[in-house]
mmCIF file of N, CA and C in Angstrom:
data_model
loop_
_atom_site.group_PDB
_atom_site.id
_atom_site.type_symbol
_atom_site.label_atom_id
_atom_site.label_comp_id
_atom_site.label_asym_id
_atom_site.label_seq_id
_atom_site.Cartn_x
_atom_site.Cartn_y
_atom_site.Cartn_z
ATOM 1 N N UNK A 30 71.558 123.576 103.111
ATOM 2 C CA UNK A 30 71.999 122.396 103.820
ATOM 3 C C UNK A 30 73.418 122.039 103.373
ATOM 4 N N UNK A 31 74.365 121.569 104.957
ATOM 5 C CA UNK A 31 75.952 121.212 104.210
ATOM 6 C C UNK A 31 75.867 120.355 103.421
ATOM 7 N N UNK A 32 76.659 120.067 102.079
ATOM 8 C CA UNK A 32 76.662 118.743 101.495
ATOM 9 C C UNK A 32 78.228 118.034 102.726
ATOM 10 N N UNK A 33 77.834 116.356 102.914
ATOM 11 C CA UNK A 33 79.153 116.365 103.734
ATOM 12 C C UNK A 33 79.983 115.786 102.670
ATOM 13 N N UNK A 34 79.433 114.881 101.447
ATOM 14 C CA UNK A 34 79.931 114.568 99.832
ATOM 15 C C UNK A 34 80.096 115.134 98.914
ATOM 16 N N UNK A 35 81.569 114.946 98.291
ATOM 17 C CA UNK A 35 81.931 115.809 97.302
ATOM 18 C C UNK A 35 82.441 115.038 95.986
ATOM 19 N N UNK A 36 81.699 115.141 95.033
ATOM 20 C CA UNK A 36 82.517 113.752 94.172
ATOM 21 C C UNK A 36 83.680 114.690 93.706
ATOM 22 N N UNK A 37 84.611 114.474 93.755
ATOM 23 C CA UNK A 37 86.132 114.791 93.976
ATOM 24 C C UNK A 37 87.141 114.481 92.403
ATOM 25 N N UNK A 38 88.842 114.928 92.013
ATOM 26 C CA UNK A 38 89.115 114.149 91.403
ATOM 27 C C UNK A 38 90.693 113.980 92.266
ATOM 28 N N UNK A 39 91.824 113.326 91.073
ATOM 29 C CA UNK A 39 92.581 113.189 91.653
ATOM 30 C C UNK A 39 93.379 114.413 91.940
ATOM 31 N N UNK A 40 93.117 115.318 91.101
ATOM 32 C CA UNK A 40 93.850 116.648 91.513
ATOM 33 C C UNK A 40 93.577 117.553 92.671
ATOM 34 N N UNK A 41 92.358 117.277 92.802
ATOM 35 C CA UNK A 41 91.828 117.420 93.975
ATOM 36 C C UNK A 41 92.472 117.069 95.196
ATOM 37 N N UNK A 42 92.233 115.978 95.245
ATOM 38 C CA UNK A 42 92.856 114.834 96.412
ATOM 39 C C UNK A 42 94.226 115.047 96.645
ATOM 40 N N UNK A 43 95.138 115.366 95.403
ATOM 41 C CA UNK A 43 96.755 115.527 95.706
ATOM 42 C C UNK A 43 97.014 117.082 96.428
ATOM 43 N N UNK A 44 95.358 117.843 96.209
ATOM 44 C CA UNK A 44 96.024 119.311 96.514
ATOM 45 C C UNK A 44 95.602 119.557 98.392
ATOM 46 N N UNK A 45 94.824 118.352 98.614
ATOM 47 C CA UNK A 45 94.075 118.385 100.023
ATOM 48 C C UNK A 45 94.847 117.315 100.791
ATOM 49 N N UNK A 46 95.568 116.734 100.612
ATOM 50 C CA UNK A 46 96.332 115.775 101.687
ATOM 51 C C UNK A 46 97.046 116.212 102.346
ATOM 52 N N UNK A 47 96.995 115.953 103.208
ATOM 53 C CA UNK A 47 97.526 116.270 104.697
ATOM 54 C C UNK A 47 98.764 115.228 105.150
ATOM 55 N N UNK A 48 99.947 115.095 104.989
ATOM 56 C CA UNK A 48 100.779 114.379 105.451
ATOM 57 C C UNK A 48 100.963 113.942 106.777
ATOM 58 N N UNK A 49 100.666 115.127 107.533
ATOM 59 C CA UNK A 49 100.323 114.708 109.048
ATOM 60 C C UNK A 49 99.353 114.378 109.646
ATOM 61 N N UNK A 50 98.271 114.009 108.919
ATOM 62 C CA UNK A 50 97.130 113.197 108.897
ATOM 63 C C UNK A 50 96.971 112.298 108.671
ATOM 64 N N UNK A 51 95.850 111.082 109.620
ATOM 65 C CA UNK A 51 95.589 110.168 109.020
ATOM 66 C C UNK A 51 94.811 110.426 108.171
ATOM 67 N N UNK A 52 94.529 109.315 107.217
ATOM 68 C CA UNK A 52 93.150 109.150 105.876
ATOM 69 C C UNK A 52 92.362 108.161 106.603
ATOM 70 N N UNK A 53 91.150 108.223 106.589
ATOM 71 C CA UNK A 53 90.070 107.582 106.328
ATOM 72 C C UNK A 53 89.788 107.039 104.909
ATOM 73 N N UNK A 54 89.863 105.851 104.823
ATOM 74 C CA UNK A 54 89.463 105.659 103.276
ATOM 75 C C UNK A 54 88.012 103.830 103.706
ATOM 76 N N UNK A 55 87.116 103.692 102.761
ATOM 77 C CA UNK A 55 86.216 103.366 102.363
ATOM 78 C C UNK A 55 85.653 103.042 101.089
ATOM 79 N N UNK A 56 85.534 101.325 100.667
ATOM 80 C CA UNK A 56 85.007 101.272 99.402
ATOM 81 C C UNK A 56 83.686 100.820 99.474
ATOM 82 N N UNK A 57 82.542 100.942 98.361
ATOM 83 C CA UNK A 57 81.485 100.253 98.014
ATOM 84 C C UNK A 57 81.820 99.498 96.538
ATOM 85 N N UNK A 58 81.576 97.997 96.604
ATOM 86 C CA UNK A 58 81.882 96.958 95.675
ATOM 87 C C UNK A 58 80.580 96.560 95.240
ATOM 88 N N UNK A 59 80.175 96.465 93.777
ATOM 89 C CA UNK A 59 79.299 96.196 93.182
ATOM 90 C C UNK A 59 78.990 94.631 93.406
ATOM 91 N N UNK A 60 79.985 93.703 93.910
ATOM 92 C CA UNK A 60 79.944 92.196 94.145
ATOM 93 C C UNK A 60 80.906 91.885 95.162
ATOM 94 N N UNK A 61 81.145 90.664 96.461
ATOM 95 C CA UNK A 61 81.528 90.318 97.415
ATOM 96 C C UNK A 61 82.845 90.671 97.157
ATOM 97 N N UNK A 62 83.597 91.242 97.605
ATOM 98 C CA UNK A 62 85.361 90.898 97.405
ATOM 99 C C UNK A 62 85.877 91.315 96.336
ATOM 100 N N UNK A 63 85.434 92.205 95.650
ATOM 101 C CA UNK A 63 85.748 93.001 94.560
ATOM 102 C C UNK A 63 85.341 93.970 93.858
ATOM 103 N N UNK A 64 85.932 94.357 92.502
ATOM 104 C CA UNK A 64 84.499 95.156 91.786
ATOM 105 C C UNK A 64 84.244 96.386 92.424
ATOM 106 N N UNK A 65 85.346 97.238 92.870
ATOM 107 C CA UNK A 65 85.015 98.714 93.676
ATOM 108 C C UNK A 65 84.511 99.219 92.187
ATOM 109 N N UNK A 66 83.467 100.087 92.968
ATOM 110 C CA UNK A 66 82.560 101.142 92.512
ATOM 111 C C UNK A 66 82.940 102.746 93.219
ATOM 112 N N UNK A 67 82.804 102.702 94.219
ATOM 113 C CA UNK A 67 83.134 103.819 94.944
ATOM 114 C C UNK A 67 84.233 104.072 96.141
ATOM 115 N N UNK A 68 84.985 105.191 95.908
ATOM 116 C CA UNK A 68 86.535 104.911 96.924
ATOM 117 C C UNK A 68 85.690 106.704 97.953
ATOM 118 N N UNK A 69 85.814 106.330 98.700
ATOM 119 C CA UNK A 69 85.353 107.467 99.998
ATOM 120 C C UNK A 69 86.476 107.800 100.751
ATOM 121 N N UNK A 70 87.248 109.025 100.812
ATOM 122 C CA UNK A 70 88.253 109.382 101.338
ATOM 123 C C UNK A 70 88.099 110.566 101.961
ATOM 124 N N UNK A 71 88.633 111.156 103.616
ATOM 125 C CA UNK A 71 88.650 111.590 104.236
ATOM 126 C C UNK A 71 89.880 112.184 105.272
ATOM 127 N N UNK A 72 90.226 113.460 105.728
ATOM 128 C CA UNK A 72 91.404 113.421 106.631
ATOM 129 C C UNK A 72 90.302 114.440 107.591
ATOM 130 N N UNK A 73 90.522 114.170 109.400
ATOM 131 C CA UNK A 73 90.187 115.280 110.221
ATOM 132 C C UNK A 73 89.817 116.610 109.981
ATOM 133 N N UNK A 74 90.858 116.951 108.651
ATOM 134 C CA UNK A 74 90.914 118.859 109.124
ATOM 135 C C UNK A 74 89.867 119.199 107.830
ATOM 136 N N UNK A 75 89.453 118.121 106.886
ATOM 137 C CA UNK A 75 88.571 118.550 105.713
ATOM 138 C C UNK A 75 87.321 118.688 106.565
ATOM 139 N N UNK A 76 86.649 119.463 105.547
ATOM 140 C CA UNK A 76 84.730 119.851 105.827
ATOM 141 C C UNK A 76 83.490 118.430 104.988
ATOM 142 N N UNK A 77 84.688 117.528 104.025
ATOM 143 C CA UNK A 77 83.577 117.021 103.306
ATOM 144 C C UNK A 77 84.589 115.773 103.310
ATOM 145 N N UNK A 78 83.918 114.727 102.518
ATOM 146 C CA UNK A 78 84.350 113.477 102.513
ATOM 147 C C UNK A 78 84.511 113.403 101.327
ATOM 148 N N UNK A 79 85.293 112.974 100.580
ATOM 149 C CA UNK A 79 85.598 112.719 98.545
ATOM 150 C C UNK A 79 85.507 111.869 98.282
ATOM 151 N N UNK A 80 84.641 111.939 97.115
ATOM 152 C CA UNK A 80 84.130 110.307 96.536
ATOM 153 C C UNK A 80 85.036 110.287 95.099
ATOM 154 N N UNK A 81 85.363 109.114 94.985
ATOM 155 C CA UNK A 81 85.561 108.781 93.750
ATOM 156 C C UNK A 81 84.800 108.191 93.105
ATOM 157 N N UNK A 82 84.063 108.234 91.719
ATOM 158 C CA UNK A 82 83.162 106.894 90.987
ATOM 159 C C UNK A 82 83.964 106.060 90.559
ATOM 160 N N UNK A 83 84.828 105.378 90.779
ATOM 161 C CA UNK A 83 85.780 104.856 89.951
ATOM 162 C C UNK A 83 84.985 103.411 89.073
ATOM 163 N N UNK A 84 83.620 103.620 89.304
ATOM 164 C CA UNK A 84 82.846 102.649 88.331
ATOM 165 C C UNK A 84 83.438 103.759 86.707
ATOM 166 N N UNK A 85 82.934 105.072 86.532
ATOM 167 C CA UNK A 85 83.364 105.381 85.608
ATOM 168 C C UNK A 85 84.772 105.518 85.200
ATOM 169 N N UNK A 86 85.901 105.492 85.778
ATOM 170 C CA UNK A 86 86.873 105.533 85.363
ATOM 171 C C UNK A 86 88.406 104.583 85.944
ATOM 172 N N UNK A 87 88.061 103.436 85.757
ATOM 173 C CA UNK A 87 88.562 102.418 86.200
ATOM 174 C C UNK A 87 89.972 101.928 87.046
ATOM 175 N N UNK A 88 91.087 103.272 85.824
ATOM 176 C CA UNK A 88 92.206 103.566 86.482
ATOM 177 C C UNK A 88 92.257 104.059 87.720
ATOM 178 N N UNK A 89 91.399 105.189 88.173
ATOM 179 C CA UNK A 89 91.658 105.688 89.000
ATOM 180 C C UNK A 89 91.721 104.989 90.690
ATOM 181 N N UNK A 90 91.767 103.576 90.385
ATOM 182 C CA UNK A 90 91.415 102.522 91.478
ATOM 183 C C UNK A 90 93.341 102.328 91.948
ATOM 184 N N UNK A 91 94.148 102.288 90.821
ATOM 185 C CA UNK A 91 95.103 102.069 90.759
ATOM 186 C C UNK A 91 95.988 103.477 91.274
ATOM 187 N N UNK A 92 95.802 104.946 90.505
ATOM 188 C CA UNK A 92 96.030 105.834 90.963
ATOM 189 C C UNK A 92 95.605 106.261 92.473
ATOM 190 N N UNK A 93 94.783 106.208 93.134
ATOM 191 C CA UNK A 93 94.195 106.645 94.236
ATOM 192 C C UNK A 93 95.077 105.561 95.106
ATOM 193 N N UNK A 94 94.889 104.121 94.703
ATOM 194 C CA UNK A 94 95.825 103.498 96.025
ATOM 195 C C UNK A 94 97.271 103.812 95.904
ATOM 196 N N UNK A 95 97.924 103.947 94.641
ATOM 197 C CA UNK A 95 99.374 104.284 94.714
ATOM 198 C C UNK A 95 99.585 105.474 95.659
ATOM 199 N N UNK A 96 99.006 106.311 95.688
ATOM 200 C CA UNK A 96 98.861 107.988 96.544
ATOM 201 C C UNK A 96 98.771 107.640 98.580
ATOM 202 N N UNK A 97 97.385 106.651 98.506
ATOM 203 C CA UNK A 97 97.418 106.822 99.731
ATOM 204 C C UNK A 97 97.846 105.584 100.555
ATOM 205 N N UNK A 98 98.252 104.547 99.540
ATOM 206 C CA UNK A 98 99.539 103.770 100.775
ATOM 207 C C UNK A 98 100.659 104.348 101.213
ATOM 208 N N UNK A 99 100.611 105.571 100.530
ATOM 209 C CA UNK A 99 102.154 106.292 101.447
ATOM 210 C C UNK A 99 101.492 106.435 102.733
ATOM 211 N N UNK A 100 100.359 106.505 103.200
ATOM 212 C CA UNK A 100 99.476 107.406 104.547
ATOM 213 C C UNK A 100 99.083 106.261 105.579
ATOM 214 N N UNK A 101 99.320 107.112 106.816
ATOM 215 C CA UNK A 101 98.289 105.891 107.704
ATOM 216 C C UNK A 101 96.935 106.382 107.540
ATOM 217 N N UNK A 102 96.655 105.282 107.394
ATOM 218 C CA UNK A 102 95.275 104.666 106.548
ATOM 219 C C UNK A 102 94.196 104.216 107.656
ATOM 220 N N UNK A 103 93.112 104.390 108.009
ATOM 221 C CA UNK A 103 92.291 103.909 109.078
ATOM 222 C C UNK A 103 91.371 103.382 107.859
ATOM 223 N N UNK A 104 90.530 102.047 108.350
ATOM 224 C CA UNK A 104 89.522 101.957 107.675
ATOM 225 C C UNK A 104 88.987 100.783 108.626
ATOM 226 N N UNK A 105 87.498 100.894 107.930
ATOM 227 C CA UNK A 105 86.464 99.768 108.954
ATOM 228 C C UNK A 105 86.316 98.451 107.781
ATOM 229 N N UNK A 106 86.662 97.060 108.833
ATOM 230 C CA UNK A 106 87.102 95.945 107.593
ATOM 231 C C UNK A 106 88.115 96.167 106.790
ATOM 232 N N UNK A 107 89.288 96.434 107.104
ATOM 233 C CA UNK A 107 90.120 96.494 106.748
ATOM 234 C C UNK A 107 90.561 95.486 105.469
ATOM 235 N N UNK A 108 90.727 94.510 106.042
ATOM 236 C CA UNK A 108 91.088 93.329 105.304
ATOM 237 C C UNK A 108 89.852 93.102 103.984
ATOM 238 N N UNK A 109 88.928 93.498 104.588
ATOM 239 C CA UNK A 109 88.071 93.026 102.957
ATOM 240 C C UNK A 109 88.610 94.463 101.993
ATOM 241 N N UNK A 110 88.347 95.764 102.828
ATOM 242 C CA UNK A 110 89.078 96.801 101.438
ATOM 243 C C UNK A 110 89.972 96.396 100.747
ATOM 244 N N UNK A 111 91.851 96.232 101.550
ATOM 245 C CA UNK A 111 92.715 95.717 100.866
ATOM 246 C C UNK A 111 92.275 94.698 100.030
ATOM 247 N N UNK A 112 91.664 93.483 100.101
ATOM 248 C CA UNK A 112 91.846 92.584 99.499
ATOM 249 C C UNK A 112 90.982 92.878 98.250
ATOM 250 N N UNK A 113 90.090 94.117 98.207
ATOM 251 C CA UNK A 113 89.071 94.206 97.016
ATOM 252 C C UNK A 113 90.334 94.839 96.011
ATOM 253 N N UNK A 114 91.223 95.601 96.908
ATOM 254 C CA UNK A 114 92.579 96.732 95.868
ATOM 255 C C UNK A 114 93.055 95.696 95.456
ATOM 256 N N UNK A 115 93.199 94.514 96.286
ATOM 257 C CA UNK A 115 94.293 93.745 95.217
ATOM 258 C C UNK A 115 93.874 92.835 94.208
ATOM 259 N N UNK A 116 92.793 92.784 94.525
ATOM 260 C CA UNK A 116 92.049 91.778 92.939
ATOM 261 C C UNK A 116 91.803 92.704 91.990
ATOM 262 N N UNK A 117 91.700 94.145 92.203
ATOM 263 C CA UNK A 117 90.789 95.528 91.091
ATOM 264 C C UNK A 117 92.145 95.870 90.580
ATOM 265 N N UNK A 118 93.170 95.596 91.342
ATOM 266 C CA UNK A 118 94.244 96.334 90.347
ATOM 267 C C UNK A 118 95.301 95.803 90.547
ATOM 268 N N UNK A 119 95.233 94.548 90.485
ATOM 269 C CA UNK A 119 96.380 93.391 90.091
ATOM 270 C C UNK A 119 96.166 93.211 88.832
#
């Protein structure tokens, strides 16, 4: 069976981006409006979707958004994602 999840890292992610792609990106927050646990990232031409745990490794909340605000960015609820990035890594 395909896996369509891949828990991923950042080296990963820098070697699979697609500049002429949009990203799909997606968080799960352990509490309302903050508190990411999981960053879900995606472009068209990949086979799988990349997870980050960033429950275990906290920085990587900060690294992962520095990378893909260079990108157009699609996401569902927009405004609650951003606003979870800017309380997690302000």
């Amino acid at each position: 069976m395909r896996q369509i999840y891949k828990l991923s890292s950042i080296q990963e992610l820098l070697e699979k981006l697609n500049s002429q792609e949009y990203v799909c990106l997606d968080t799960e927050t352990a509490k309302l409006g903050s508190d990411i646990r999981l960053i879900q990232v995606y472009q068209p031409s990949w086979d799988q979707v990349l997870l980050f745990n960033v429950d275990e490794n906290p920085t990587q909340k900060q690294i992962i958004w520095s990378i893909l605000v260079e990108y157009k960015l699609i996401l569902h609820n927009a405004c609650y994602d951003f606003g979870c990035f800017k309380k997690d890594i302000s």
